[in-house]
Amino acid sequence: MNRLNPLYVGIFLLLLLLFFALKLIDAKKELQQEKILYEKTLKVALDTSALKKAFANKEKEKKEILHILSNPVLKSSNIKKEITNSGIHISSQNMDIKALNFLMGKILNTTFNITMLKIKRISENKSTLEVKIKW
């Protein structure tokens, strides 16, 4: 019978051990890459969730914009508002600077989805305004 040399068995076992060690190192690198990808995905998911909370509540946005428009500073501006299912269209042909500053400060510092904003100066103290907000 042919007998297997123990030296060959030892070399084979060392090669097998080396092969599995290299596989383990590759698996660790892949795990680190997947962990980094998971952390990036988690960050994007959290950001998306925060944006959804800020922009998804139509009724809250509607109440907030109507509350802003009912302010006494804006009463003299003769603001016309058209409310639809998709948003609101606000316009004024004769708005004073104080009212315009107040309205722009309130609208631009909240999380409204402004699709159109047109401001045109008529005189030193008067301007026209057209704003479309989508919800």
XYZ file of C-alpha atoms in Angstrom:
135
model
C 0.000 0.000 0.000
C 0.990 3.497 -0.635
C 1.405 5.504 2.496
C 0.907 9.251 2.630
C 3.918 11.155 3.768
C 3.154 13.117 6.992
C 5.081 16.073 5.575
C 2.545 16.358 2.745
C -0.339 16.269 5.202
C 1.300 19.010 7.297
C 1.884 21.215 4.245
C -1.695 20.613 3.098
C -3.049 21.610 6.518
C -0.882 24.760 6.571
C -2.107 25.735 3.087
C -5.687 25.079 4.163
C -5.170 27.229 7.264
C -3.631 30.011 5.150
C -6.535 29.850 2.680
C -9.151 30.175 5.427
C -7.187 32.977 7.106
C -7.220 34.963 3.840
C -10.945 34.288 3.426
C -11.533 35.534 6.973
C -9.585 38.746 6.298
C -11.636 39.374 3.138
C -14.861 38.739 5.045
C -13.822 41.247 7.740
C -13.107 43.913 5.098
C -16.463 43.262 3.458
C -18.191 43.481 6.840
C -16.560 46.859 7.519
C -17.698 48.168 4.125
C -21.248 46.946 4.737
C -21.232 48.576 8.178
C -20.221 51.926 6.646
C -22.940 51.550 3.993
C -25.481 50.710 6.714
C -24.554 53.834 8.694
C -24.945 56.008 5.576
C -28.308 54.421 4.797
C -29.454 54.912 8.378
C -28.498 58.601 8.219
C -30.437 59.053 4.965
C -33.450 57.281 6.472
C -33.399 59.536 9.540
C -33.101 62.642 7.363
C -35.985 61.448 5.196
C -38.083 60.773 8.265
C -37.398 64.264 9.606
C -38.315 65.815 6.256
C -41.509 63.787 6.125
C -42.491 65.068 9.567
C -41.807 68.634 8.463
C -43.563 68.548 5.088
C -46.202 65.791 5.183
C -48.843 67.357 7.427
C -51.149 69.281 5.052
C -53.647 70.362 7.688
C -50.928 71.744 9.944
C -49.437 73.745 7.073
C -52.866 75.007 6.059
C -53.685 76.147 9.606
C -50.286 77.767 9.978
C -50.502 79.767 6.742
C -54.067 80.868 7.521
C -52.938 81.924 10.997
C -50.128 83.998 9.474
C -52.511 85.607 6.970
C -54.999 86.524 9.703
C -52.431 88.696 11.490
C -53.555 92.348 11.965
C -50.382 93.641 10.272
C -51.611 92.151 6.976
C -55.226 93.400 7.138
C -54.519 96.637 5.238
C -52.739 94.798 2.414
C -55.901 93.411 0.786
C -54.443 89.916 0.423
C -56.308 87.530 -1.858
C -55.929 83.833 -1.138
C -57.074 80.907 -3.250
C -56.976 77.574 -1.448
C -56.931 74.377 -3.524
C -56.318 70.719 -2.748
C -52.703 71.045 -3.852
C -51.834 74.320 -2.126
C -52.571 78.005 -1.712
C -52.077 80.999 -3.998
C -51.552 84.318 -2.191
C -51.543 87.643 -4.012
C -51.700 91.326 -3.194
C -51.549 94.266 -5.578
C -50.926 96.974 -2.980
C -48.849 95.814 -0.015
C -46.829 98.111 2.225
C -43.228 97.323 3.147
C -43.967 96.536 6.810
C -46.570 93.943 5.887
C -44.318 92.469 3.196
C -41.392 92.139 5.616
C -43.634 90.517 8.211
C -45.130 88.055 5.727
C -41.793 87.123 4.153
C -40.210 86.660 7.570
C -42.971 84.279 8.615
C -43.200 82.351 5.333
C -39.475 81.962 4.699
C -38.687 80.883 8.269
C -41.109 77.961 8.230
C -41.126 74.703 6.296
C -43.487 75.673 3.494
C -42.910 74.282 0.006
C -42.839 77.565 -1.945
C -43.210 76.917 -5.672
C -43.461 80.522 -6.842
C -42.521 83.862 -5.298
C -42.851 87.158 -7.169
C -42.332 90.537 -5.544
C -42.437 93.737 -7.567
C -41.815 97.197 -6.172
C -44.474 99.746 -7.158
C -43.265 102.750 -5.185
C -41.057 103.558 -2.216
C -43.472 102.000 0.284
C -45.686 99.757 -1.850
C -45.168 96.498 -3.719
C -47.050 93.618 -5.316
C -46.750 90.053 -4.137
C -47.580 86.666 -5.592
C -46.785 83.424 -3.745
C -47.735 79.818 -4.434
C -47.288 77.309 -1.644
C -47.734 73.618 -2.334
C -48.647 70.991 0.231
